[in-house]
Amino acid sequence: MFYLIITALILLLVVAGLLVRAQVLIDIFTKSSSKRAGLSNQINGFLFVVFLVFIMGGFVWISIWARKYYLPDSASVHGVWTDNQFWVTMSILSVVFVVTHILLFTFPYIYQFKENRKALFYPVNHRLEFIWTVIPAIVLSLLVFNGWKVWSAITKEAPENAVVVELVGKQFNWLVRYPGKDSKLGKHNYLKTDELNTVGIDFTDRNSFDDYMAGEVHIPVNKPVLFKIRARDVLHSVFAPHFRLKMDAVPGMPTKFWFIPTKTTSDMKTITGNPEFTYEIACTEVCGPGHFGMRLKLVVDDEDEFDAWNKSQQSFLAKNPDYLKSVPDNLRKPAEQSIVENRKITGLAVLKTLSKSVAKTN
Amino acid sequence: MASIELHNPARSVDTHGHDHHDDHEHEEGTFLTKYIFSQDHKVIAKQFLISGMIWAILGGTLSSLFRLQLGFPDMDMSILKPILGGWIEDGKLNPEFYLAMVTMHGTIMVFFVLTAGLSGTFSNFLIPLQIGARDMASGFLNMLSYWFFFASSVLMMWSMFIETGPASGGWVIYPPLSALPQASPGSGTGMTMWLFSMALFIVSSLLGSINYVSTVINMRTKGMTFSRLPLTIWAFFFTAIIGILSFPVLFSAALLLIFDRSLGTSFYLSEIYINGEALPNMGGSPILFQHLFWFLGHPEVYIVILPALGITSEIIAVNSRKPIFGYKAMIGSIMAITLLSFIVWAHHMFVTGMNPFLGSIFMFLTLIIAIPSAVKAFNYITTLWRGNIVFTPAMLFSIGLVSFFISGGLTGVALGNSAIDIQLHDTYFVVAHFHLVMGSAAFFGMVAGVYHWFPKMFGRMMNEKLGYLHFWMTFVGIYCIFFPMHYTGIAGFPRRYYSFTTYDTFKTFGDLNAFISTAAIITFFAQFLLVFNFFYSIFRGRRAPLNPWRSNTLEWTTPIHPGHGNWVGEIPHVFRWPYDYSKPGAEEDFIMQTVPYSETTSSNLEGEVDPVEEESSSKVHA
Ligand code: HEM
Ligand SMILES: [Cu+2]
Ligand SMILES: [Cu+2]
């Protein structure tokens, strides 16, 4: 197989060599090489016009065709702003693209070499240059100004009442921690990380007692949500495409991103007409061979659903009471209490959902 | 030989002493000193060119392989087993190997092809020839520059054949991934070799750049003032300055990374728990590396594109038979780009968690750099306007470059807006942006340069018809590859993904990815038209006339086969700028830089008189 390919390549080379020789001989015979520009010059000039049609046609066609693949309208408040920015910017850029390319590809055709014409000696025109320095400058300033306004709004501090979710990247999945009943995330300490305590919860902080880990992200619709983002080993990046949200996860440097989701998962099922629709979080900073597989499911609930879900989650301590060992003596009591409380609430919550579903089936 | 001198418009009548360069035909020295350890800038340029071509073929092969994976994820790749061995498992490409290929492709193309291959070839070849110098300021350092590059190449090549594979963390080698051998196979020996190879590369690049700068400043021939330099030289000059200022920063970034890897320091490492073990490192910052890297990384993209733009300026003027429009503005925008390229680096880091205020500042600075870039594009188009255009293959590639520079540069304006970049960062939109504006544009500049200066390099012409075919296949091909990538980027596809099937969101677009891959592979094979044409023409090409493109610049005043020392006899003097094409009143449509105004009274503009000749012994530049 291998040798076959090699022989084929060598044969190809020989044939190419012969063809080129023949072509050169024809050129010499027809004296076309002694002219400054002949038929091929005209062909090339014409091909630029053909190419212009090809690229503009392709541009329009693919822009229409590819729409079916674009993400649906943004599912977050700021996403609508950035989408808006994007399409305004792209429209301006498209106009520039089309105009410059029409000029760039028709000039070669119009001004192709003619023996009896002389090019225009036109070395400079300060007014022209001034104009096309100033106009881009103005347009760009407007774009920057708008971009800056939106960027500042997105990156300002999260509201106090935001629902906090901690996302921790590791090779090769995401770990999710919720603050639990007190709405306060407990401290973390990477030295406390182990097989079970995967995000290094620090149980010397009493805020950590009711923290719980989740296998997927649940957030309430129309409420501010704050992602607190960390990484355990190497860089990762949280990318939630439907919310137009991206933020790197950096070991040793916590980052954050807050936003307001506007469409529940079931809303999206209707909008997309896809009963299987799920929001997803992907990793967009290369982190090793499993980088492409760091999928995390995200669910946007309505408020009641979210409350129910939030209450039904067993806290880490309730699930792994062994870790009471790492709670300092003076805090042991409240820790135990929090476990009892959590078991009560989650038990109730589970009962509630059970009875609900029973009621439904009846 | 004598007949050549008669045609030589340089009027290099030798009145002066015979410095040893004159007897270039009897160049002393063995094969070894003439072709291997040569100090002749022209030979060194060819060494860079051929090394660059080899690297380009390798880099292209890698991209064809990983495009196979992306376009046809279900394909059975067992046929590649003889070449790739254990990297193919059950007919599937290994995901780690996929990343290694992407990393090597980026490293090879950015540094080995478009930096060393491009600047190394054309700065070396053209600076002495176009400014009228016998050689570089230091032929020895120049030779050293090539051999450092060679050593660096050997090391990088070697790293691809070791068992754990080459570096695999992307061409930007962000730590901690690149700092921790336990994080991925490629972060082991492969990464060590990458770092040492790049260190050698940086030495090579600095030796080269220092030489270019000092040569341009000190060794211009009489009359070759800065305002008479061709734009190629201006571009090479500023490229070299950017290199001198930015590469040392990459060097220090790499050095600190080496320390972190082997001496237990914590420049980039903090609070890491990996493979069941908490590392002791505290207080470092991975973001620091990114700042250092992009302080080089962004200027680097201009190191890649400026020489290509310089080459294009020259070729477009020559073949439009017009002066380049706005010569001063072109120089001004090169200077502005040089300056600005140092203060926009953090636009690569909008979503790293750096202070949002910094993001605002860098958004502002980034969009400023679009202005000089736009000016250059407009000036190229105006140069074509009412020209008398000859389509040599070099000219076609130059026009192609302008097209890529525009379409890729425009999307930069979207990315430079930090609010928009939240969604687009690290998606295929970015891949499309930089492959058009940097990859393809600079590649076209390099190819245009090869077609244009081939006659000067080898004394023969390349086959034009093959050149046309090569151009049209490549031009169409590149747009077919990269234009659609904008759309996958808008659909959110992240870059450096081995496969998209794990996500519902990215399951779409399979057909488009297959199309891109097919286009990529065809375009890659089209490049062998150039390879074939190149080597064929070295031996069998038509013999070149002295000034085949009827060009004004000095290199065309040298003999067809210039020896070491370039000119026989005295170096020609320069009397005018390089763009007197189609000057009204002149009988030909070009006037070489060596023609004094006193001989062109019919076409002189106001104020164009020769300087009063001082009674000098007009020194021969040795
Ligand atoms: C018109 C002016 C330009 C602007 C405003 C611009 C802006 C940007 C921005 C904001 C990014 C970061 C995107 C991201 O990662 O999210 C970027 C990436 C990039 N740009 Fe440009 N750019 C411009 C021109 C250029 C030119 C002329 C080149 C090269 C010659 C270039 C090469 C690159 C490269 C290589 C990357 C990606 C590096 C990587 O992540 O691997 N850009 N550009
Ligand atoms: Cu990742
Ligand atoms: Cu940049």
mmCIF file of N, CA, C and O in Angstrom, chain A residues 13 21 23 27 36 41 44 51 63 69-70 85 93 101 111 113-114 117-121 123 129 132 144 151 171 190 232 239 244 246 248 278 280 283-284 292 294-295, chain B residues 183 273 279 321 326 329 351 356 367 379 382 386-389 391 403 410 417-418 422-423 425-426 463 465 472 487 497 502-505 509 532 536 550 581 583 586 589:
data_model
loop_
_atom_site.group_PDB
_atom_site.id
_atom_site.type_symbol
_atom_site.label_atom_id
_atom_site.label_comp_id
_atom_site.label_asym_id
_atom_site.label_seq_id
_atom_site.Cartn_x
_atom_site.Cartn_y
_atom_site.Cartn_z
ATOM 1 N N LEU A 13 4.891 12.984 -10.555
ATOM 2 C CA LEU A 13 5.943 13.989 -10.717
ATOM 3 C C LEU A 13 6.473 13.972 -12.147
ATOM 4 O O LEU A 13 6.633 15.021 -12.778
ATOM 5 N N ARG A 21 7.150 20.831 -19.453
ATOM 6 C CA ARG A 21 8.037 21.000 -20.610
ATOM 7 C C ARG A 21 7.220 21.329 -21.849
ATOM 8 O O ARG A 21 7.527 22.245 -22.600
ATOM 9 N N GLN A 23 4.273 22.552 -22.095
ATOM 10 C CA GLN A 23 3.630 23.870 -22.026
ATOM 11 C C GLN A 23 4.634 24.971 -22.342
ATOM 12 O O GLN A 23 4.338 25.911 -23.067
ATOM 13 N N ASP A 27 4.598 27.710 -25.345
ATOM 14 C CA ASP A 27 4.786 29.141 -25.079
ATOM 15 C C ASP A 27 5.845 29.730 -25.992
ATOM 16 O O ASP A 27 5.671 30.801 -26.579
ATOM 17 N N ARG A 36 4.579 41.211 -22.967
ATOM 18 C CA ARG A 36 4.536 41.597 -21.554
ATOM 19 C C ARG A 36 3.323 41.018 -20.871
ATOM 20 O O ARG A 36 3.370 40.679 -19.703
ATOM 21 N N ASN A 41 -3.134 36.964 -18.989
ATOM 22 C CA ASN A 41 -3.419 38.158 -18.199
ATOM 23 C C ASN A 41 -4.905 38.474 -18.226
ATOM 24 O O ASN A 41 -5.507 38.778 -17.198
ATOM 25 N N ASN A 44 -6.784 35.884 -16.104
ATOM 26 C CA ASN A 44 -6.668 36.131 -14.660
ATOM 27 C C ASN A 44 -7.520 37.315 -14.231
ATOM 28 O O ASN A 44 -8.184 37.265 -13.194
ATOM 29 N N PHE A 51 -14.482 35.261 -9.319
ATOM 30 C CA PHE A 51 -14.282 34.987 -7.894
ATOM 31 C C PHE A 51 -15.150 35.902 -7.041
ATOM 32 O O PHE A 51 -15.696 35.473 -6.024
ATOM 33 N N SER A 63 -24.677 32.379 4.786
ATOM 34 C CA SER A 63 -25.270 33.137 5.886
ATOM 35 C C SER A 63 -26.725 32.724 6.100
ATOM 36 O O SER A 63 -27.197 32.684 7.237
ATOM 37 N N TYR A 69 -28.335 26.465 12.283
ATOM 38 C CA TYR A 69 -27.440 25.887 13.281
ATOM 39 C C TYR A 69 -27.120 26.841 14.427
ATOM 40 O O TYR A 69 -26.541 26.441 15.419
ATOM 41 N N TYR A 70 -27.424 28.117 14.228
ATOM 42 C CA TYR A 70 -27.064 29.062 15.280
ATOM 43 C C TYR A 70 -27.795 28.729 16.564
ATOM 44 O O TYR A 70 -28.849 28.110 16.560
ATOM 45 N N GLN A 85 -25.089 43.720 20.056
ATOM 46 C CA GLN A 85 -23.782 44.289 19.683
ATOM 47 C C GLN A 85 -23.161 43.510 18.534
ATOM 48 O O GLN A 85 -22.641 44.079 17.578
ATOM 49 N N LEU A 93 -19.468 45.467 9.505
ATOM 50 C CA LEU A 93 -18.316 44.794 8.911
ATOM 51 C C LEU A 93 -18.676 44.186 7.559
ATOM 52 O O LEU A 93 -17.865 44.204 6.630
ATOM 53 N N HIS A 101 -14.297 44.442 -1.245
ATOM 54 C CA HIS A 101 -14.017 43.332 -2.158
ATOM 55 C C HIS A 101 -14.525 43.595 -3.561
ATOM 56 O O HIS A 101 -13.914 43.137 -4.530
ATOM 57 N N TYR A 111 -8.544 47.338 -14.872
ATOM 58 C CA TYR A 111 -7.248 47.969 -15.153
ATOM 59 C C TYR A 111 -6.176 46.966 -15.517
ATOM 60 O O TYR A 111 -5.008 47.161 -15.238
ATOM 61 N N PHE A 113 -3.537 44.939 -17.848
ATOM 62 C CA PHE A 113 -2.522 45.518 -18.718
ATOM 63 C C PHE A 113 -3.003 45.701 -20.162
ATOM 64 O O PHE A 113 -3.577 44.790 -20.760
ATOM 65 N N LYS A 114 -2.768 46.911 -20.666
ATOM 66 C CA LYS A 114 -2.973 47.136 -22.097
ATOM 67 C C LYS A 114 -1.724 47.820 -22.615
ATOM 68 O O LYS A 114 -1.248 48.790 -22.016
ATOM 69 N N ARG A 117 -1.743 51.674 -22.936
ATOM 70 C CA ARG A 117 -2.199 52.545 -21.870
ATOM 71 C C ARG A 117 -1.081 52.748 -20.878
ATOM 72 O O ARG A 117 -0.214 51.913 -20.706
ATOM 73 N N LYS A 118 -1.136 53.867 -20.206
ATOM 74 C CA LYS A 118 -0.157 54.089 -19.165
ATOM 75 C C LYS A 118 -0.898 54.255 -17.849
ATOM 76 O O LYS A 118 -1.967 54.867 -17.810
ATOM 77 N N ALA A 119 -0.332 53.674 -16.803
ATOM 78 C CA ALA A 119 -0.992 53.796 -15.503
ATOM 79 C C ALA A 119 -0.937 55.241 -15.046
ATOM 80 O O ALA A 119 -0.101 56.019 -15.480
ATOM 81 N N LEU A 120 -1.853 55.581 -14.150
ATOM 82 C CA LEU A 120 -1.894 56.940 -13.628
ATOM 83 C C LEU A 120 -0.854 57.086 -12.523
ATOM 84 O O LEU A 120 -0.835 56.317 -11.570
ATOM 85 N N PHE A 121 0.007 58.071 -12.678
ATOM 86 C CA PHE A 121 1.005 58.336 -11.635
ATOM 87 C C PHE A 121 0.290 59.074 -10.514
ATOM 88 O O PHE A 121 -0.009 60.258 -10.626
ATOM 89 N N PRO A 123 0.706 59.179 -6.635
ATOM 90 C CA PRO A 123 1.378 58.707 -5.425
ATOM 91 C C PRO A 123 0.688 59.078 -4.130
ATOM 92 O O PRO A 123 0.887 58.391 -3.128
ATOM 93 N N GLU A 129 -6.678 60.236 2.203
ATOM 94 C CA GLU A 129 -6.114 59.498 3.331
ATOM 95 C C GLU A 129 -6.691 59.980 4.645
ATOM 96 O O GLU A 129 -6.962 59.185 5.546
ATOM 97 N N TRP A 132 -10.209 58.443 4.968
ATOM 98 C CA TRP A 132 -10.342 57.044 5.372
ATOM 99 C C TRP A 132 -9.536 56.694 6.616
ATOM 100 O O TRP A 132 -9.463 55.551 7.012
ATOM 101 N N VAL A 144 -16.628 50.997 20.195
ATOM 102 C CA VAL A 144 -15.964 50.850 21.492
ATOM 103 C C VAL A 144 -16.852 51.383 22.603
ATOM 104 O O VAL A 144 -17.017 50.756 23.645
ATOM 105 N N TRP A 151 -20.091 45.980 28.434
ATOM 106 C CA TRP A 151 -19.069 45.248 29.197
ATOM 107 C C TRP A 151 -19.099 45.669 30.662
ATOM 108 O O TRP A 151 -19.045 44.827 31.564
ATOM 109 N N GLN A 171 -9.674 17.875 35.863
ATOM 110 C CA GLN A 171 -9.547 16.936 34.749
ATOM 111 C C GLN A 171 -10.417 15.713 35.041
ATOM 112 O O GLN A 171 -10.115 15.009 35.998
ATOM 113 N N TYR A 190 -7.507 24.057 49.517
ATOM 114 C CA TYR A 190 -7.162 22.984 48.577
ATOM 115 C C TYR A 190 -6.427 21.841 49.262
ATOM 116 O O TYR A 190 -6.450 20.707 48.806
ATOM 117 N N ARG A 232 -9.157 23.097 39.996
ATOM 118 C CA ARG A 232 -8.434 22.318 40.985
ATOM 119 C C ARG A 232 -7.025 21.986 40.523
ATOM 120 O O ARG A 232 -6.105 21.895 41.313
ATOM 121 N N PHE A 239 -18.125 27.571 29.910
ATOM 122 C CA PHE A 239 -18.788 28.147 28.743
ATOM 123 C C PHE A 239 -20.226 27.645 28.720
ATOM 124 O O PHE A 239 -20.466 26.454 28.560
ATOM 125 N N ARG A 244 -24.585 33.022 26.742
ATOM 126 C CA ARG A 244 -23.498 33.918 26.310
ATOM 127 C C ARG A 244 -22.578 34.205 27.491
ATOM 128 O O ARG A 244 -22.285 35.356 27.804
ATOM 129 N N LYS A 246 -19.015 33.110 29.534
ATOM 130 C CA LYS A 246 -17.743 32.382 29.527
ATOM 131 C C LYS A 246 -16.807 33.005 30.553
ATOM 132 O O LYS A 246 -16.693 34.217 30.648
ATOM 133 N N ASP A 248 -12.921 31.898 32.605
ATOM 134 C CA ASP A 248 -11.901 30.891 32.885
ATOM 135 C C ASP A 248 -11.941 30.437 34.330
ATOM 136 O O ASP A 248 -12.279 31.207 35.230
ATOM 137 N N THR A 278 -31.532 20.313 26.518
ATOM 138 C CA THR A 278 -30.916 20.609 27.815
ATOM 139 C C THR A 278 -29.884 21.698 27.619
ATOM 140 O O THR A 278 -29.185 21.727 26.615
ATOM 141 N N GLU A 280 -26.296 23.233 28.412
ATOM 142 C CA GLU A 280 -25.045 22.541 28.692
ATOM 143 C C GLU A 280 -23.954 23.538 29.029
ATOM 144 O O GLU A 280 -23.958 24.663 28.539
ATOM 145 N N CYS A 283 -16.269 23.049 28.463
ATOM 146 C CA CYS A 283 -14.980 23.627 28.855
ATOM 147 C C CYS A 283 -14.337 24.223 27.611
ATOM 148 O O CYS A 283 -14.278 23.587 26.573
ATOM 149 N N THR A 284 -13.868 25.471 27.703
ATOM 150 C CA THR A 284 -13.237 26.069 26.525
ATOM 151 C C THR A 284 -11.799 26.492 26.769
ATOM 152 O O THR A 284 -11.290 27.382 26.102
ATOM 153 N N PHE A 292 -12.477 17.778 25.597
ATOM 154 C CA PHE A 292 -13.705 17.881 24.804
ATOM 155 C C PHE A 292 -14.890 17.199 25.467
ATOM 156 O O PHE A 292 -16.006 17.312 24.970
ATOM 157 N N MET A 294 -15.894 17.537 28.812
ATOM 158 C CA MET A 294 -16.280 18.070 30.119
ATOM 159 C C MET A 294 -17.680 18.681 30.093
ATOM 160 O O MET A 294 -17.874 19.861 30.333
ATOM 161 N N ARG A 295 -18.657 17.845 29.814
ATOM 162 C CA ARG A 295 -20.022 18.347 29.689
ATOM 163 C C ARG A 295 -20.687 18.375 31.055
ATOM 164 O O ARG A 295 -20.536 17.455 31.840
ATOM 165 N N ALA B 183 0.028 16.231 34.419
ATOM 166 C CA ALA B 183 -1.265 16.689 33.921
ATOM 167 C C ALA B 183 -1.622 16.074 32.577
ATOM 168 O O ALA B 183 -2.792 15.890 32.272
ATOM 169 N N TYR B 273 -4.316 20.681 43.210
ATOM 170 C CA TYR B 273 -4.528 19.320 43.671
ATOM 171 C C TYR B 273 -4.684 18.472 42.423
ATOM 172 O O TYR B 273 -5.610 18.649 41.643
ATOM 173 N N LEU B 279 -0.240 19.818 45.712
ATOM 174 C CA LEU B 279 1.127 20.307 45.504
ATOM 175 C C LEU B 279 1.428 21.426 46.489
ATOM 176 O O LEU B 279 0.539 22.163 46.902
ATOM 177 N N ARG B 321 2.213 48.858 -12.116
ATOM 178 C CA ARG B 321 2.970 49.893 -12.825
ATOM 179 C C ARG B 321 2.603 51.265 -12.291
ATOM 180 O O ARG B 321 2.436 52.223 -13.042
ATOM 181 N N GLY B 326 0.285 56.524 -1.240
ATOM 182 C CA GLY B 326 0.505 56.925 0.148
ATOM 183 C C GLY B 326 1.718 56.276 0.791
ATOM 184 O O GLY B 326 1.607 55.666 1.853
ATOM 185 N N ALA B 329 2.135 57.370 4.272
ATOM 186 C CA ALA B 329 1.087 56.816 5.137
ATOM 187 C C ALA B 329 1.352 55.342 5.423
ATOM 188 O O ALA B 329 1.066 54.843 6.519
ATOM 189 N N VAL B 351 -11.584 37.114 29.163
ATOM 190 C CA VAL B 351 -12.364 36.299 30.106
ATOM 191 C C VAL B 351 -11.489 35.418 30.998
ATOM 192 O O VAL B 351 -11.886 34.354 31.421
ATOM 193 N N PRO B 356 -11.983 43.737 35.102
ATOM 194 C CA PRO B 356 -12.776 44.192 33.961
ATOM 195 C C PRO B 356 -12.380 45.580 33.465
ATOM 196 O O PRO B 356 -12.517 45.883 32.286
ATOM 197 N N LEU B 367 -9.076 48.422 19.390
ATOM 198 C CA LEU B 367 -9.797 48.929 18.228
ATOM 199 C C LEU B 367 -9.027 50.070 17.555
ATOM 200 O O LEU B 367 -9.205 50.320 16.373
ATOM 201 N N ASN B 379 -5.021 51.757 0.949
ATOM 202 C CA ASN B 379 -3.935 52.182 0.082
ATOM 203 C C ASN B 379 -3.609 51.137 -0.985
ATOM 204 O O ASN B 379 -3.272 51.482 -2.114
ATOM 205 N N THR B 382 -6.282 51.471 -3.652
ATOM 206 C CA THR B 382 -6.086 52.663 -4.473
ATOM 207 C C THR B 382 -4.887 52.504 -5.402
ATOM 208 O O THR B 382 -4.851 53.083 -6.476
ATOM 209 N N ARG B 386 -6.713 52.449 -11.604
ATOM 210 C CA ARG B 386 -6.109 53.040 -12.801
ATOM 211 C C ARG B 386 -4.650 52.650 -12.974
ATOM 212 O O ARG B 386 -3.824 53.431 -13.447
ATOM 213 N N GLY B 387 -4.364 51.431 -12.572
ATOM 214 C CA GLY B 387 -3.045 50.900 -12.867
ATOM 215 C C GLY B 387 -3.036 50.261 -14.244
ATOM 216 O O GLY B 387 -3.986 50.399 -15.016
ATOM 217 N N ASN B 388 -1.959 49.579 -14.546
ATOM 218 C CA ASN B 388 -1.859 48.853 -15.803
ATOM 219 C C ASN B 388 -1.337 47.475 -15.412
ATOM 220 O O ASN B 388 -0.161 47.184 -15.517
ATOM 221 N N ILE B 389 -2.284 46.649 -14.942
ATOM 222 C CA ILE B 389 -1.890 45.551 -14.070
ATOM 223 C C ILE B 389 -1.431 44.313 -14.828
ATOM 224 O O ILE B 389 -2.132 43.804 -15.704
ATOM 225 N N PHE B 391 -0.567 40.435 -14.341
ATOM 226 C CA PHE B 391 -0.806 39.387 -13.351
ATOM 227 C C PHE B 391 0.308 38.354 -13.376
ATOM 228 O O PHE B 391 0.195 37.313 -14.020
ATOM 229 N N SER B 403 -7.029 40.619 0.175
ATOM 230 C CA SER B 403 -8.366 40.121 0.465
ATOM 231 C C SER B 403 -8.418 39.435 1.832
ATOM 232 O O SER B 403 -9.307 39.696 2.645
ATOM 233 N N LEU B 410 -11.369 42.386 9.609
ATOM 234 C CA LEU B 410 -12.698 42.866 9.992
ATOM 235 C C LEU B 410 -13.235 42.106 11.193
ATOM 236 O O LEU B 410 -13.768 42.698 12.134
ATOM 237 N N ASN B 417 -14.034 43.725 20.736
ATOM 238 C CA ASN B 417 -15.077 44.231 21.633
ATOM 239 C C ASN B 417 -15.275 43.189 22.740
ATOM 240 O O ASN B 417 -15.811 42.108 22.508
ATOM 241 N N SER B 418 -14.867 43.546 23.957
ATOM 242 C CA SER B 418 -14.820 42.517 24.993
ATOM 243 C C SER B 418 -16.187 41.930 25.296
ATOM 244 O O SER B 418 -16.309 40.760 25.642
ATOM 245 N N ILE B 422 -16.921 37.653 24.877
ATOM 246 C CA ILE B 422 -17.319 36.662 25.878
ATOM 247 C C ILE B 422 -17.812 35.406 25.178
ATOM 248 O O ILE B 422 -17.418 34.298 25.516
ATOM 249 N N GLN B 423 -18.660 35.587 24.192
ATOM 250 C CA GLN B 423 -19.217 34.424 23.512
ATOM 251 C C GLN B 423 -18.231 33.829 22.508
ATOM 252 O O GLN B 423 -18.159 32.627 22.344
ATOM 253 N N HIS B 425 -14.797 34.044 22.279
ATOM 254 C CA HIS B 425 -13.462 33.630 22.685
ATOM 255 C C HIS B 425 -13.325 32.108 22.663
ATOM 256 O O HIS B 425 -14.207 31.394 23.105
ATOM 257 N N ASP B 426 -12.186 31.646 22.142
ATOM 258 C CA ASP B 426 -11.904 30.209 22.076
ATOM 259 C C ASP B 426 -12.946 29.399 21.320
ATOM 260 O O ASP B 426 -13.159 28.231 21.593
ATOM 261 N N ASN B 463 7.625 28.592 -13.564
ATOM 262 C CA ASN B 463 6.596 28.432 -14.577
ATOM 263 C C ASN B 463 5.343 29.210 -14.184
ATOM 264 O O ASN B 463 4.760 28.989 -13.134
ATOM 265 N N LYS B 465 2.256 29.411 -15.644
ATOM 266 C CA LYS B 465 0.950 28.759 -15.731
ATOM 267 C C LYS B 465 0.698 27.916 -14.480
ATOM 268 O O LYS B 465 -0.387 27.926 -13.913
ATOM 269 N N TRP B 472 -5.068 29.962 -7.958
ATOM 270 C CA TRP B 472 -6.539 29.884 -7.929
ATOM 271 C C TRP B 472 -7.008 28.741 -7.056
ATOM 272 O O TRP B 472 -7.990 28.863 -6.317
ATOM 273 N N TYR B 487 -19.000 30.602 10.905
ATOM 274 C CA TYR B 487 -20.369 30.200 11.220
ATOM 275 C C TYR B 487 -20.379 29.129 12.304
ATOM 276 O O TYR B 487 -21.230 29.166 13.191
ATOM 277 N N TYR B 497 -11.189 20.978 20.130
ATOM 278 C CA TYR B 497 -12.037 19.859 20.523
ATOM 279 C C TYR B 497 -11.759 18.681 19.602
ATOM 280 O O TYR B 497 -11.798 18.822 18.394
ATOM 281 N N THR B 502 -20.212 14.748 22.051
ATOM 282 C CA THR B 502 -20.661 14.600 23.433
ATOM 283 C C THR B 502 -21.704 15.647 23.805
ATOM 284 O O THR B 502 -22.368 15.511 24.819
ATOM 285 N N TYR B 503 -21.829 16.703 23.029
ATOM 286 C CA TYR B 503 -22.742 17.787 23.383
ATOM 287 C C TYR B 503 -23.944 17.815 22.461
ATOM 288 O O TYR B 503 -23.800 17.652 21.260
ATOM 289 N N ASP B 504 -25.111 18.074 23.030
ATOM 290 C CA ASP B 504 -26.273 18.299 22.177
ATOM 291 C C ASP B 504 -26.082 19.578 21.378
ATOM 292 O O ASP B 504 -26.424 19.668 20.208
ATOM 293 N N THR B 505 -25.516 20.596 22.067
ATOM 294 C CA THR B 505 -25.396 21.910 21.450
ATOM 295 C C THR B 505 -24.500 21.894 20.212
ATOM 296 O O THR B 505 -24.688 22.666 19.295
ATOM 297 N N PHE B 509 -23.922 20.630 12.292
ATOM 298 C CA PHE B 509 -22.825 21.099 11.450
ATOM 299 C C PHE B 509 -21.885 20.009 10.979
ATOM 300 O O PHE B 509 -20.813 20.301 10.470
ATOM 301 N N PHE B 532 6.769 21.574 -6.515
ATOM 302 C CA PHE B 532 7.270 21.031 -7.776
ATOM 303 C C PHE B 532 7.844 22.141 -8.643
ATOM 304 O O PHE B 532 8.981 22.048 -9.115
ATOM 305 N N TYR B 536 11.710 22.214 -9.705
ATOM 306 C CA TYR B 536 11.854 22.019 -11.140
ATOM 307 C C TYR B 536 12.542 23.236 -11.769
ATOM 308 O O TYR B 536 13.494 23.119 -12.539
ATOM 309 N N ARG B 550 10.613 44.459 -14.655
ATOM 310 C CA ARG B 550 10.796 45.882 -14.943
ATOM 311 C C ARG B 550 10.578 46.703 -13.673
ATOM 312 O O ARG B 550 9.712 47.569 -13.584
ATOM 313 N N TYR B 581 7.012 54.687 -11.115
ATOM 314 C CA TYR B 581 6.415 53.883 -12.180
ATOM 315 C C TYR B 581 5.441 54.757 -12.954
ATOM 316 O O TYR B 581 4.695 55.547 -12.370
ATOM 317 N N LYS B 583 5.749 57.332 -14.718
ATOM 318 C CA LYS B 583 5.832 58.755 -14.438
ATOM 319 C C LYS B 583 5.546 59.518 -15.731
ATOM 320 O O LYS B 583 6.070 59.173 -16.784
ATOM 321 N N ALA B 586 8.098 60.268 -18.820
ATOM 322 C CA ALA B 586 9.192 59.310 -18.953
ATOM 323 C C ALA B 586 8.914 58.384 -20.119
ATOM 324 O O ALA B 586 7.763 58.103 -20.437
ATOM 325 N N ASP B 589 7.898 52.822 -18.533
ATOM 326 C CA ASP B 589 6.982 52.962 -17.406
ATOM 327 C C ASP B 589 7.675 52.665 -16.071
ATOM 328 O O ASP B 589 7.033 52.400 -15.076
#
